[in-house]
mmCIF file of C-alpha atoms in Angstrom:
data_model
loop_
_atom_site.group_PDB
_atom_site.id
_atom_site.type_symbol
_atom_site.label_atom_id
_atom_site.label_comp_id
_atom_site.label_asym_id
_atom_site.label_seq_id
_atom_site.Cartn_x
_atom_site.Cartn_y
_atom_site.Cartn_z
ATOM 1 C CA UNK A 380 0.083 -0.103 0.013
ATOM 2 C CA UNK A 381 2.834 2.367 0.710
ATOM 3 C CA UNK A 382 4.532 1.834 -2.804
ATOM 4 C CA UNK A 383 1.113 2.966 -4.061
ATOM 5 C CA UNK A 384 0.487 5.592 -2.491
ATOM 6 C CA UNK A 385 4.521 7.008 -3.127
ATOM 7 C CA UNK A 386 3.987 5.733 -6.968
ATOM 8 C CA UNK A 387 0.772 7.650 -7.151
ATOM 9 C CA UNK A 388 2.217 10.910 -5.826
ATOM 10 C CA UNK A 389 5.220 10.428 -7.729
ATOM 11 C CA UNK A 390 3.057 10.797 -11.079
ATOM 12 C CA UNK A 391 0.877 13.390 -9.542
ATOM 13 C CA UNK A 392 3.933 15.959 -9.891
ATOM 14 C CA UNK A 393 4.537 14.539 -13.358
ATOM 15 C CA UNK A 394 0.864 15.455 -13.569
ATOM 16 C CA UNK A 395 0.660 19.149 -12.743
ATOM 17 C CA UNK A 396 3.798 19.207 -14.841
ATOM 18 C CA UNK A 397 2.396 17.981 -17.594
ATOM 19 C CA UNK A 398 -0.664 20.215 -16.767
ATOM 20 C CA UNK A 399 0.779 23.178 -17.170
ATOM 21 C CA UNK A 400 4.108 23.635 -19.112
ATOM 22 C CA UNK A 401 4.455 27.598 -17.375
ATOM 23 C CA UNK A 402 4.890 25.177 -14.305
ATOM 24 C CA UNK A 403 7.167 22.793 -15.773
ATOM 25 C CA UNK A 404 9.510 25.543 -16.696
ATOM 26 C CA UNK A 405 9.303 27.349 -13.755
ATOM 27 C CA UNK A 406 9.859 24.391 -11.242
ATOM 28 C CA UNK A 407 13.468 23.429 -13.908
ATOM 29 C CA UNK A 408 14.860 26.578 -13.135
ATOM 30 C CA UNK A 409 15.077 26.023 -9.663
ATOM 31 C CA UNK A 410 15.393 22.291 -9.920
ATOM 32 C CA UNK A 411 16.968 20.063 -7.549
ATOM 33 C CA UNK A 412 14.930 20.689 -5.012
ATOM 34 C CA UNK A 413 14.348 18.847 -1.634
ATOM 35 C CA UNK A 414 11.667 19.232 0.870
ATOM 36 C CA UNK A 415 9.365 17.673 3.615
ATOM 37 C CA UNK A 416 6.290 18.355 4.461
ATOM 38 C CA UNK A 417 5.190 17.238 7.770
ATOM 39 C CA UNK A 418 1.497 17.257 8.287
ATOM 40 C CA UNK A 419 -0.045 17.294 11.560
ATOM 41 C CA UNK A 420 -0.680 13.335 12.415
ATOM 42 C CA UNK A 421 0.422 12.052 9.082
ATOM 43 C CA UNK A 422 4.331 10.700 8.527
ATOM 44 C CA UNK A 423 6.246 13.102 7.575
ATOM 45 C CA UNK A 424 6.312 13.143 3.417
ATOM 46 C CA UNK A 425 9.931 13.729 1.767
ATOM 47 C CA UNK A 426 9.925 15.108 -1.577
ATOM 48 C CA UNK A 427 13.141 15.610 -4.270
ATOM 49 C CA UNK A 428 12.756 16.424 -7.464
ATOM 50 C CA UNK A 429 14.805 17.120 -10.044
ATOM 51 C CA UNK A 430 15.012 16.781 -14.269
ATOM 52 C CA UNK A 431 14.263 13.886 -15.024
ATOM 53 C CA UNK A 432 14.145 12.102 -10.914
ATOM 54 C CA UNK A 433 10.833 12.648 -8.863
ATOM 55 C CA UNK A 434 11.361 10.827 -5.360
ATOM 56 C CA UNK A 435 8.661 10.553 -3.219
ATOM 57 C CA UNK A 436 8.912 8.429 -0.063
ATOM 58 C CA UNK A 437 8.576 8.324 3.913
ATOM 59 C CA UNK A 438 12.505 8.041 4.524
ATOM 60 C CA UNK A 439 14.114 10.538 6.130
ATOM 61 C CA UNK A 440 16.528 12.234 3.210
ATOM 62 C CA UNK A 441 20.241 13.320 4.616
ATOM 63 C CA UNK A 442 19.277 17.372 3.873
ATOM 64 C CA UNK A 443 16.413 18.781 2.866
ATOM 65 C CA UNK A 444 16.127 22.853 1.258
ATOM 66 C CA UNK A 445 13.291 23.431 3.268
ATOM 67 C CA UNK A 446 9.725 21.781 5.425
ATOM 68 C CA UNK A 447 6.528 22.688 5.183
ATOM 69 C CA UNK A 448 5.101 22.151 8.580
ATOM 70 C CA UNK A 449 1.259 22.470 8.968
ATOM 71 C CA UNK A 450 -2.512 20.787 8.896
ATOM 72 C CA UNK A 451 -4.078 19.533 6.268
ATOM 73 C CA UNK A 452 -7.116 22.368 6.740
ATOM 74 C CA UNK A 453 -4.478 24.654 6.890
ATOM 75 C CA UNK A 454 -3.124 23.150 3.283
ATOM 76 C CA UNK A 455 -6.537 23.150 1.997
ATOM 77 C CA UNK A 456 -6.667 26.787 3.221
ATOM 78 C CA UNK A 457 -3.875 27.828 1.554
ATOM 79 C CA UNK A 458 -4.480 25.926 -2.342
ATOM 80 C CA UNK A 459 -8.292 27.481 -1.672
ATOM 81 C CA UNK A 460 -7.133 31.263 -1.318
ATOM 82 C CA UNK A 461 -3.469 30.596 -2.744
ATOM 83 C CA UNK A 462 -1.863 32.473 -0.092
ATOM 84 C CA UNK A 463 0.838 31.642 1.816
ATOM 85 C CA UNK A 464 1.248 31.434 5.194
ATOM 86 C CA UNK A 465 5.255 31.692 5.885
ATOM 87 C CA UNK A 466 5.036 30.493 9.913
ATOM 88 C CA UNK A 467 4.175 26.868 8.284
ATOM 89 C CA UNK A 468 7.944 27.281 5.984
ATOM 90 C CA UNK A 469 11.328 26.499 7.528
ATOM 91 C CA UNK A 470 14.616 26.339 6.333
ATOM 92 C CA UNK A 471 15.444 28.194 2.914
ATOM 93 C CA UNK A 472 11.978 30.041 2.903
ATOM 94 C CA UNK A 473 12.946 31.974 0.028
ATOM 95 C CA UNK A 474 13.237 28.827 -2.145
ATOM 96 C CA UNK A 475 9.884 27.909 -0.447
ATOM 97 C CA UNK A 476 8.033 30.485 -1.399
ATOM 98 C CA UNK A 477 8.849 30.393 -5.135
ATOM 99 C CA UNK A 478 8.428 26.647 -5.439
ATOM 100 C CA UNK A 479 5.159 27.396 -3.859
ATOM 101 C CA UNK A 480 4.281 29.693 -5.533
ATOM 102 C CA UNK A 481 5.031 27.924 -8.820
ATOM 103 C CA UNK A 482 2.818 25.298 -7.993
ATOM 104 C CA UNK A 483 -0.200 27.651 -6.101
ATOM 105 C CA UNK A 484 0.173 29.997 -9.406
ATOM 106 C CA UNK A 485 -0.306 27.082 -12.050
ATOM 107 C CA UNK A 486 -4.476 26.933 -12.212
ATOM 108 C CA UNK A 487 -4.577 23.638 -12.230
ATOM 109 C CA UNK A 488 -7.709 22.329 -11.002
ATOM 110 C CA UNK A 489 -6.661 20.608 -7.795
ATOM 111 C CA UNK A 490 -10.134 19.159 -6.744
ATOM 112 C CA UNK A 491 -9.231 17.586 -10.368
ATOM 113 C CA UNK A 492 -6.335 15.893 -9.249
ATOM 114 C CA UNK A 493 -7.969 14.618 -6.058
ATOM 115 C CA UNK A 494 -10.591 13.424 -7.704
ATOM 116 C CA UNK A 495 -8.238 11.427 -9.927
ATOM 117 C CA UNK A 496 -5.775 10.681 -7.319
ATOM 118 C CA UNK A 497 -7.768 9.502 -4.177
ATOM 119 C CA UNK A 498 -11.358 9.149 -5.357
ATOM 120 C CA UNK A 499 -14.760 10.652 -5.596
ATOM 121 C CA UNK A 500 -14.903 11.101 -1.914
ATOM 122 C CA UNK A 501 -11.937 12.385 -1.081
ATOM 123 C CA UNK A 502 -12.973 15.062 -4.452
ATOM 124 C CA UNK A 503 -16.446 15.718 -2.834
ATOM 125 C CA UNK A 504 -14.682 16.647 0.713
ATOM 126 C CA UNK A 505 -11.997 18.915 -0.381
ATOM 127 C CA UNK A 506 -14.930 20.241 -2.612
ATOM 128 C CA UNK A 507 -17.216 21.251 0.682
ATOM 129 C CA UNK A 508 -14.019 22.163 1.892
ATOM 130 C CA UNK A 509 -13.459 24.806 -0.489
ATOM 131 C CA UNK A 510 -16.830 25.748 -0.672
ATOM 132 C CA UNK A 511 -16.949 26.423 3.839
ATOM 133 C CA UNK A 512 -13.507 28.502 3.485
ATOM 134 C CA UNK A 513 -14.870 30.360 0.443
ATOM 135 C CA UNK A 514 -17.798 31.146 2.316
ATOM 136 C CA UNK A 515 -16.307 31.953 5.515
ATOM 137 C CA UNK A 516 -13.633 34.404 4.023
ATOM 138 C CA UNK A 517 -16.853 35.937 2.308
ATOM 139 C CA UNK A 518 -18.567 36.289 5.613
ATOM 140 C CA UNK A 519 -15.528 37.781 6.979
ATOM 141 C CA UNK A 520 -14.946 39.925 4.222
ATOM 142 C CA UNK A 521 -18.674 41.672 4.765
ATOM 143 C CA UNK A 522 -17.582 41.984 8.201
ATOM 144 C CA UNK A 523 -14.659 43.512 7.473
ATOM 145 C CA UNK A 524 -16.602 45.766 5.317
ATOM 146 C CA UNK A 525 -18.846 47.013 7.554
ATOM 147 C CA UNK A 526 -16.362 47.982 10.708
ATOM 148 C CA UNK A 527 -14.492 49.948 7.788
ATOM 149 C CA UNK A 528 -17.288 52.322 6.849
ATOM 150 C CA UNK A 529 -18.483 52.449 10.371
ATOM 151 C CA UNK A 530 -14.868 53.547 11.370
ATOM 152 C CA UNK A 531 -14.995 55.949 8.090
ATOM 153 C CA UNK A 532 -18.490 57.330 9.303
ATOM 154 C CA UNK A 533 -16.734 57.921 13.399
ATOM 155 C CA UNK A 534 -14.038 59.574 11.423
ATOM 156 C CA UNK A 535 -16.417 62.208 9.704
ATOM 157 C CA UNK A 536 -18.321 62.924 12.328
ATOM 158 C CA UNK A 537 -14.943 63.851 14.795
ATOM 159 C CA UNK A 538 -13.692 65.521 11.739
ATOM 160 C CA UNK A 539 -17.253 68.121 11.716
ATOM 161 C CA UNK A 540 -16.934 68.322 15.328
ATOM 162 C CA UNK A 541 -13.194 69.961 15.751
ATOM 163 C CA UNK A 542 -14.407 71.761 12.574
ATOM 164 C CA UNK A 543 -17.017 73.535 14.825
ATOM 165 C CA UNK A 544 -15.382 73.871 18.241
ATOM 166 C CA UNK A 545 -12.185 75.423 15.531
ATOM 167 C CA UNK A 546 -15.181 78.154 14.339
#
């Protein structure tokens, strides 16, 4: 089972490269890359990428360029919002940001890839999580706009009171 997961993840990286030639060229500019993904409650995944070799395993590597320490929900949020939280990156943060930007801005349909490699159920859960996170962000932005509007009104009133006191 472990080998099947590793093969699936390896072919996933190849599919990402093939699905977006722009991403492939961006990644080839910075190859070789070696990093780990440490998700809370899961085994650490070690990934080494080079032009010809894509190695994904659960076996610890001698040296890695950077590490991503996060939870599954934070990774989903990162994929949906396309905003990188630098507090989850350790090691060569600059390289990590370049790699993550190349992957995030590749315009891939991650739900389709999840469906292809992990099945309909996983894709449905990912889609529901995406919709929930999107609706939560929409509600937060509405509240932020209301607060900004009220602060603006208060500022205008304060300016008028100050102007009235000066006259």
